Structures are given as structure tokens and as C-alpha cells.
PDB file of C-alpha atoms and ligand atoms in Angstrom:
ATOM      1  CA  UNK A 505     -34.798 -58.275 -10.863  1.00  0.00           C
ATOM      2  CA  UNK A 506     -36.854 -58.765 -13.771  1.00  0.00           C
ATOM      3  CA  UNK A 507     -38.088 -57.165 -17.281  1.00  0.00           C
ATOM      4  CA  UNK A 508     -41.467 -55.733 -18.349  1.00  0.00           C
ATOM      5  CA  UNK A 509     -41.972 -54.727 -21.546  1.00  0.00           C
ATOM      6  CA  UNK A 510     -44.415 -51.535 -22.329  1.00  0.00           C
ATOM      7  CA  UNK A 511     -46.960 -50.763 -24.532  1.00  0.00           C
ATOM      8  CA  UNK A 512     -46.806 -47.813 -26.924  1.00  0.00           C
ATOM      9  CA  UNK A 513     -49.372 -46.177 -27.965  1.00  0.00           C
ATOM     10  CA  UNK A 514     -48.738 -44.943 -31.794  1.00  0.00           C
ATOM     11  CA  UNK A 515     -50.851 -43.098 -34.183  1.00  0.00           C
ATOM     12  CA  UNK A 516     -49.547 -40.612 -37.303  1.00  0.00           C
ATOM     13  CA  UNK A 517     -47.843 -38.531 -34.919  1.00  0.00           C
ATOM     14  CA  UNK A 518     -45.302 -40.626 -33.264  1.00  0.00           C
ATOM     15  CA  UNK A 519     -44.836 -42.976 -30.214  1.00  0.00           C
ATOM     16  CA  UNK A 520     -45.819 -42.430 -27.077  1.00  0.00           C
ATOM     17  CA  UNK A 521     -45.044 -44.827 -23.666  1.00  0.00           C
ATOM     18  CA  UNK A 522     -46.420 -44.129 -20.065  1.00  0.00           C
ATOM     19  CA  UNK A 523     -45.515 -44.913 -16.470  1.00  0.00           C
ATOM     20  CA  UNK A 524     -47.961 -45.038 -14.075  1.00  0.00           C
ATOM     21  CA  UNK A 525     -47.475 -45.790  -9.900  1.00  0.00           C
ATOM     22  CA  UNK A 526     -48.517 -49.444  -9.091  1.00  0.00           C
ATOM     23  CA  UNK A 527     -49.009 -50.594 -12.670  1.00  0.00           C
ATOM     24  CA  UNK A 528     -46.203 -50.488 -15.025  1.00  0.00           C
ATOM     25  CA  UNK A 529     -44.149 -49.022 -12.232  1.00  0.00           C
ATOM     26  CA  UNK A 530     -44.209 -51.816  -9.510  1.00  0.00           C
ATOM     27  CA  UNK A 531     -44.240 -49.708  -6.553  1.00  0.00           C
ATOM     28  CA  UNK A 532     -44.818 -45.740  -5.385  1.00  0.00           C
ATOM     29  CA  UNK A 533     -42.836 -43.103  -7.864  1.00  0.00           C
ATOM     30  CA  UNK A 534     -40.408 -41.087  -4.713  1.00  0.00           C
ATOM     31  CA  UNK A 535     -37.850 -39.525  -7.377  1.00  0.00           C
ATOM     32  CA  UNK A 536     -36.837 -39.657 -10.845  1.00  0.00           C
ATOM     33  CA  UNK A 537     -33.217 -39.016 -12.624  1.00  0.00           C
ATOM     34  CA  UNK A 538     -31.355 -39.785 -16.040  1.00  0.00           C
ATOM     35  CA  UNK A 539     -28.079 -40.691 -16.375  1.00  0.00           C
ATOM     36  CA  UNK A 540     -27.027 -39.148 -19.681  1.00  0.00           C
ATOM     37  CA  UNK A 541     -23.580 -38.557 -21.598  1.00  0.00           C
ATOM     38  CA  UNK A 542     -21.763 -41.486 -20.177  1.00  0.00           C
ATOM     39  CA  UNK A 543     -18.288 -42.492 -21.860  1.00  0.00           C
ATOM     40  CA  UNK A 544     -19.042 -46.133 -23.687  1.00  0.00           C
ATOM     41  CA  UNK A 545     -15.309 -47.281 -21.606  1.00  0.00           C
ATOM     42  CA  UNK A 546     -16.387 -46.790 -18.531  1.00  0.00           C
ATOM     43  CA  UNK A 547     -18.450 -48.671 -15.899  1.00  0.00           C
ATOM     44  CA  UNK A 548     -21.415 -47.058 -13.501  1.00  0.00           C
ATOM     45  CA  UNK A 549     -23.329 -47.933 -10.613  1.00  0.00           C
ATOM     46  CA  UNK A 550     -20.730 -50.936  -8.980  1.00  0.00           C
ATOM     47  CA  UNK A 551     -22.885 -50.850  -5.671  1.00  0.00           C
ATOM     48  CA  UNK A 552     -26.537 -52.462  -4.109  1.00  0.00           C
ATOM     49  CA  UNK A 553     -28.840 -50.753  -2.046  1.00  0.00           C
ATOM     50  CA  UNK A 554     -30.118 -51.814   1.144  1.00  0.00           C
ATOM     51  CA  UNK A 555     -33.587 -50.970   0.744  1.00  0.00           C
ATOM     52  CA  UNK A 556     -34.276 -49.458  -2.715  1.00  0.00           C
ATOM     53  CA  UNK A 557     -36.565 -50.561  -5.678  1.00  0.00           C
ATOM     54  CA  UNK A 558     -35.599 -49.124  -8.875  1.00  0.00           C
ATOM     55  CA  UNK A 559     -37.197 -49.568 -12.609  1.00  0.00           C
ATOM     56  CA  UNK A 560     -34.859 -48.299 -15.361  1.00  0.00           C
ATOM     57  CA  UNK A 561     -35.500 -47.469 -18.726  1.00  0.00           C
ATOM     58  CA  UNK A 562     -33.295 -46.641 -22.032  1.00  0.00           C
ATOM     59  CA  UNK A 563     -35.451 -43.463 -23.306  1.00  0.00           C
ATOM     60  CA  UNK A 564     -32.802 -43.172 -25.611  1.00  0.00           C
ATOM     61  CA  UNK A 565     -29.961 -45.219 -27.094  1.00  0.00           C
ATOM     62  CA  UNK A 566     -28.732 -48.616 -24.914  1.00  0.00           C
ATOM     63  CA  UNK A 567     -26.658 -49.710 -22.309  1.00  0.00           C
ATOM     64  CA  UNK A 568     -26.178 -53.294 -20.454  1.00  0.00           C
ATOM     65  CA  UNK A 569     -26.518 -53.862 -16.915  1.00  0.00           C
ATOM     66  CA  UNK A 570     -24.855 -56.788 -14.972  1.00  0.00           C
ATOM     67  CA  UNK A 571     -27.392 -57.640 -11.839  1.00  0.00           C
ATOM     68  CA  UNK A 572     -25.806 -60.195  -9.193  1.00  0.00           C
ATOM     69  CA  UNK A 573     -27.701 -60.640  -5.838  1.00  0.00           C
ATOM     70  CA  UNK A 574     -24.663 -62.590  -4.323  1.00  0.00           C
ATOM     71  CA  UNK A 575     -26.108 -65.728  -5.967  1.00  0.00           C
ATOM     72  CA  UNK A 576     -27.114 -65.276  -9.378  1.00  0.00           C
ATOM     73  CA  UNK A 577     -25.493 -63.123 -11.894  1.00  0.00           C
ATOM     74  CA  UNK A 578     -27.636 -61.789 -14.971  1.00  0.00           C
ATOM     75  CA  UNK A 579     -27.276 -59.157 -17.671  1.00  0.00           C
ATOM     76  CA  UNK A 580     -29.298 -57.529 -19.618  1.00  0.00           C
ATOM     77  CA  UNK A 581     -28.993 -55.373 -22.867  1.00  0.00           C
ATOM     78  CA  UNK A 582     -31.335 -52.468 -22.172  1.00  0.00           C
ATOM     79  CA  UNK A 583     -31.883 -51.707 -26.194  1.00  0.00           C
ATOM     80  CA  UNK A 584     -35.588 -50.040 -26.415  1.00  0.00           C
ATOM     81  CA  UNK A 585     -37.146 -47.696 -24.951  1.00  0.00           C
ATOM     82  CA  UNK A 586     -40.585 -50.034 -24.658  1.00  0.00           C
ATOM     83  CA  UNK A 587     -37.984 -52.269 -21.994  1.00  0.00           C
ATOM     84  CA  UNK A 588     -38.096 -51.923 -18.424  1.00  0.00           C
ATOM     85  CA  UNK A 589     -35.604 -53.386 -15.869  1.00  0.00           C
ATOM     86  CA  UNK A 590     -36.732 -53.903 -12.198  1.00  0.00           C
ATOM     87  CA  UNK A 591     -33.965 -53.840  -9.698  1.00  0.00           C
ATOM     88  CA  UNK A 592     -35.111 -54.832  -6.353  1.00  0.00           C
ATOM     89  CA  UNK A 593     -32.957 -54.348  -2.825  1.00  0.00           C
ATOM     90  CA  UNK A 594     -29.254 -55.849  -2.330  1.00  0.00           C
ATOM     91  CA  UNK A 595     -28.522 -56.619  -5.911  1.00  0.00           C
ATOM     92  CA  UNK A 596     -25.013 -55.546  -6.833  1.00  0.00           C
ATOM     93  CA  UNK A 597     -25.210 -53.557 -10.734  1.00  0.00           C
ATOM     94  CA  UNK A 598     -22.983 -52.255 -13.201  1.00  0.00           C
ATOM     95  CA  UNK A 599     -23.689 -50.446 -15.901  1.00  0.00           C
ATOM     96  CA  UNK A 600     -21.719 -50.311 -19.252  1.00  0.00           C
ATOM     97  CA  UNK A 601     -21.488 -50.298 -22.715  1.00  0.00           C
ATOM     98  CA  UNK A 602     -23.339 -46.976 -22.821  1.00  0.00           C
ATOM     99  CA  UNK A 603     -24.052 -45.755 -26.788  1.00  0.00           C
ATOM    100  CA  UNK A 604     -23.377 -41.960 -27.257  1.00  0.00           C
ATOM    101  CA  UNK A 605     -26.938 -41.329 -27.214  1.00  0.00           C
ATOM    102  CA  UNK A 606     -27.877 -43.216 -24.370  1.00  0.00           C
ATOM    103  CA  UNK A 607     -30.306 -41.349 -21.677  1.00  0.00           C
ATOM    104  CA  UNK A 608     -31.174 -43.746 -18.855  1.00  0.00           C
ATOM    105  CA  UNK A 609     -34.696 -43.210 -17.010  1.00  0.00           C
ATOM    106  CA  UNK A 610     -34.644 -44.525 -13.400  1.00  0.00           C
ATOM    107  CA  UNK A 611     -37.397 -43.777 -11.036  1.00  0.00           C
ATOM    108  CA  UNK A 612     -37.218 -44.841  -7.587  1.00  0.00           C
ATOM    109  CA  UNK A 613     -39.137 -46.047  -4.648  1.00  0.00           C
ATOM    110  CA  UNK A 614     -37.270 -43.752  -2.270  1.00  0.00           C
ATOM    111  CA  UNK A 615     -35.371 -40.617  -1.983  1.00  0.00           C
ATOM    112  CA  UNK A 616     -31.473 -40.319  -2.450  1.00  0.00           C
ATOM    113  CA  UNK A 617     -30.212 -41.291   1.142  1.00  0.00           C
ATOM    114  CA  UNK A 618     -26.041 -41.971   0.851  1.00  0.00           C
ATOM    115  CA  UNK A 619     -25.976 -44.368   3.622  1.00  0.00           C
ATOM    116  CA  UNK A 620     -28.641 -46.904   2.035  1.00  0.00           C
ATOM    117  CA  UNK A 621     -25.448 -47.373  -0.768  1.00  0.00           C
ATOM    118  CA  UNK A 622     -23.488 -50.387  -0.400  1.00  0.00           C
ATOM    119  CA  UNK A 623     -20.125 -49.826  -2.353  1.00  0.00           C
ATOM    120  CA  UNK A 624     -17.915 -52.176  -0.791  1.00  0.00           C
ATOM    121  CA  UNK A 625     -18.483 -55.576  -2.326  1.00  0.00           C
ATOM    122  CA  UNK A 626     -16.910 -57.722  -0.003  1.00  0.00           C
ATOM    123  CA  UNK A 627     -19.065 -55.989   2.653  1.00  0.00           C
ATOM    124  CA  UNK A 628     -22.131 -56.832   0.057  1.00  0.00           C
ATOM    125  CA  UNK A 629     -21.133 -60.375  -0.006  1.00  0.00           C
ATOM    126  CA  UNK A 630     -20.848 -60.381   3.676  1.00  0.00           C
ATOM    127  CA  UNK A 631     -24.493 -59.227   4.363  1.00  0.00           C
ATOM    128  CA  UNK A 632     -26.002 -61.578   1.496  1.00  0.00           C
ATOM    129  CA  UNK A 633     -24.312 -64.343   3.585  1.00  0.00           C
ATOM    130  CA  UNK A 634     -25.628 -63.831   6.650  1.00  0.00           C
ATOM    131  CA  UNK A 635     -29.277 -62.496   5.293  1.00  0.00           C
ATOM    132  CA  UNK A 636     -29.447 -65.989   4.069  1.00  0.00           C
ATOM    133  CA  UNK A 637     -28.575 -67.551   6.845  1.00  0.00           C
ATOM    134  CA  UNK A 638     -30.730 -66.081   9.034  1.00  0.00           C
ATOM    135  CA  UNK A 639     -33.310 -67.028   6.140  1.00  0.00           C
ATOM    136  CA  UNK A 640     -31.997 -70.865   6.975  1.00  0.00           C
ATOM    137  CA  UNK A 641     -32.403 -70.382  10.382  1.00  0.00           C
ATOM    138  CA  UNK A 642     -35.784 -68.940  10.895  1.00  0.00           C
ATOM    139  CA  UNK A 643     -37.325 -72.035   8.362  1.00  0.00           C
ATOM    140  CA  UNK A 644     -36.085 -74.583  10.748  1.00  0.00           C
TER     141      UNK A 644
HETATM  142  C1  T46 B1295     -28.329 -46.795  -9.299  1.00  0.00           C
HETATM  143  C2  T46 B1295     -27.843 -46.671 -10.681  1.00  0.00           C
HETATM  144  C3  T46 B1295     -28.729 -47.374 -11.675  1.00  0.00           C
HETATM  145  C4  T46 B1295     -27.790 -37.441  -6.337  1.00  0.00           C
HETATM  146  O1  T46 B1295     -27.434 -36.362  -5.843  1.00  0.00           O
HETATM  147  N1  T46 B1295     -29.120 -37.802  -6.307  1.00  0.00           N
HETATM  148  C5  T46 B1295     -29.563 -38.963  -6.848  1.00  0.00           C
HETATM  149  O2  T46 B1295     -30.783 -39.239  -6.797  1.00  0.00           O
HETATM  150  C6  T46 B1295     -28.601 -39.848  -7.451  1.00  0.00           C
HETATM  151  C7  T46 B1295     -29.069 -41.165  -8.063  1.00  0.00           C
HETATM  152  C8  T46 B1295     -27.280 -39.486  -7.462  1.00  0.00           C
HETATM  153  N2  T46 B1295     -26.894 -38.313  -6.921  1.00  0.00           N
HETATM  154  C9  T46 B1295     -25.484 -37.915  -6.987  1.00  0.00           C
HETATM  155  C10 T46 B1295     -24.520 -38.794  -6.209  1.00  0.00           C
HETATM  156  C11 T46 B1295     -23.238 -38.686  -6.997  1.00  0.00           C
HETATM  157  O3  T46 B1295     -22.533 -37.548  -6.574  1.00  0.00           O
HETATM  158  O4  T46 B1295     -25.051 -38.014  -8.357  1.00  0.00           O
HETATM  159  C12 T46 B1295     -23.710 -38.451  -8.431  1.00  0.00           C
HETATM  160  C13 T46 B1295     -23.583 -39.700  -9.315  1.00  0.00           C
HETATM  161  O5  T46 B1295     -24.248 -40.801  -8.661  1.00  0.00           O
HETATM  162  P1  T46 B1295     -23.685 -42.295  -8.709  1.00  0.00           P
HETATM  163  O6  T46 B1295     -22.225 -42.294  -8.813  1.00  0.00           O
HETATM  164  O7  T46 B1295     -24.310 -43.065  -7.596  1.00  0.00           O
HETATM  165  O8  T46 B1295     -24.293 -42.782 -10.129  1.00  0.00           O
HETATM  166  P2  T46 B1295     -24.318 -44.241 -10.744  1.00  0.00           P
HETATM  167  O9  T46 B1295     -24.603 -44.080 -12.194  1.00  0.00           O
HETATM  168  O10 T46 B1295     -23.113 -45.020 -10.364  1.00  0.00           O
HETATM  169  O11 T46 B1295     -25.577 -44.978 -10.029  1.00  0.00           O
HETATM  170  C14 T46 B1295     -26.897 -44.484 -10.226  1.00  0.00           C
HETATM  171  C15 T46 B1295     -27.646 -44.414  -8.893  1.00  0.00           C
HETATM  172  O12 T46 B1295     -26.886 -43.654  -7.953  1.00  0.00           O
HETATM  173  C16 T46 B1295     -27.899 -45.784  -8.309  1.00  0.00           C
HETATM  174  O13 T46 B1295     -28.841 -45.678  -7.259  1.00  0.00           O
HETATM  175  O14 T46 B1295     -28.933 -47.789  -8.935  1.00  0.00           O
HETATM  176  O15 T46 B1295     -27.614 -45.326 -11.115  1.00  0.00           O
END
């Protein structure tokens, strides 16, 4: 999980940001979605994915995210649209304190497959445990 911060390109007209595959976007572009009109009480995502890479972008408006990959717990105020937020595999995120306006951009290095959610966090925790000792294991 990390941040990258874009470049815009501006001239008399306006601003204008792009996304390329394997530059600004760390890996292959597989699908694209907004999350849009989302009530500024209540809480989104609350899950990790298995095997997912995700960058996510405020194209409008802001909204936090709370990233926690079973050891370290960040957040991040997503508050321009020139930020960027890369969310790697098994990192638990919640989304919140969405402003009226907000439209979230998240593109994706896979298709929308159900099964790669996790949305049990105890089950999370459980797999992060294990995944790391294995880790452990295979560096003695
Ligand atoms: C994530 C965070 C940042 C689809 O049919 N196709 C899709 O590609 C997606 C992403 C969702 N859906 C359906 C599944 C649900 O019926 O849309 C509905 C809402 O999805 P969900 O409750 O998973 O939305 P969030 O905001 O909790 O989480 C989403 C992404 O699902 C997730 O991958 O990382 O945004």
C-alpha cells in the first residue's frame, strides 16, 4: 500500500490527469468502476482480497481509507484528484468519510471474481498468521 502522486497537465482550458498501464498504474488495467453517491455515515469496502491489486483515485470530492495488512494499520485522506492509493493483496480496507461529491476511481488488476473477497476478518487474521509463518519457516 502506498501513494503516488500525478502530474497534471494544465493549460487555459483546464486540468487534465492520465493513467497509463505499467507507469502511473503499477500493473495491467483488467476493469475499472466508481463508487459514487455514498452516505458520509456509513463505512465501505470492510474486506481484503486474496489476489487483487487495486489503485484508487478521488476524481471528485474525498474520502479516507483505513489499510491494515494484519500488521500495520494506515489511513489515508484521499483529498485530490492528482492522489493515487495502491492497495496491494490481503490488506483489510474501509472506506469512510465520503463528501457528497465524492466519485471514487478504482481500476483493477483483475476481473470481479466473489470468491477472491475475504469478508470475514477473523478468517483474514487467520490467513495473515499463517502466510507469515510459513514466510518464517521457509527463511530458516
Ligand atoms: C474494493 C473497494 C475499494 C460488481 O458487480 N463488480 C465489481 O467490479 C465490483 C467492485 C462490485 N460489484 C458489485 C458487488 C456488490 O453487489 O457491486 C456491489 C457493491 O460492491 P462492494 O460491496 O464490494 O463495494 P465496496 O465499496 O464495499 O468495495 C469496493 C470493491 O468491491 C472492492 O474490491 O477494494 O471498493
Amino acid at each position: 500500500m502506498d501513494t503516488v502522486e500525478f502530474d497534471p497537465k494544465g493549460d487555459e482550458r483546464g486540468w487534465l490527469i492520465a493513467l497509463e498501464n505499467l507507469k502511473e498504474v503499477p500493473f495491467e488495467i483488467r476493469r475499472v468502476y466508481y463508487i459514487f453517491g455514498t452516505k458520509s455515515d456509513f463505512r465501505r469496502g470492510k474486506h481484503a482480497h486474496r489476489d487483487l491489486t487495486q489503485l484508487a483515485v478521488c476524481v471528485a470530492g474525498s474520502c479516507r481509507f483505513m489499510l491494515d495488512d494484519g500488521k500495520v494499520r494506515r489511513e489515508y485522506h484521499l483529498n485530490r484528484n492528482s492522489l493515487g492509493l495502491v492497495i496491494g493483496p490481503m490488506v483489510w480496507r474501509e472506506m469512510y468519510d465520503f463528501s457528497q461529491d465524492c466519485v471514487l476511481l478504482v481500476l483493477a488488476s483483475k476481473s470481479y471474481i466473489e470468491s477472491d473477497y475475504m469478508r470475514d476478518r477473523t478468517e483474514f487474521d487467520k490467513l495473515v498468521q499463517s502466510l507469515t509463518l510459513n514466510k518464517h519457516e521457509a527463511s530458516k
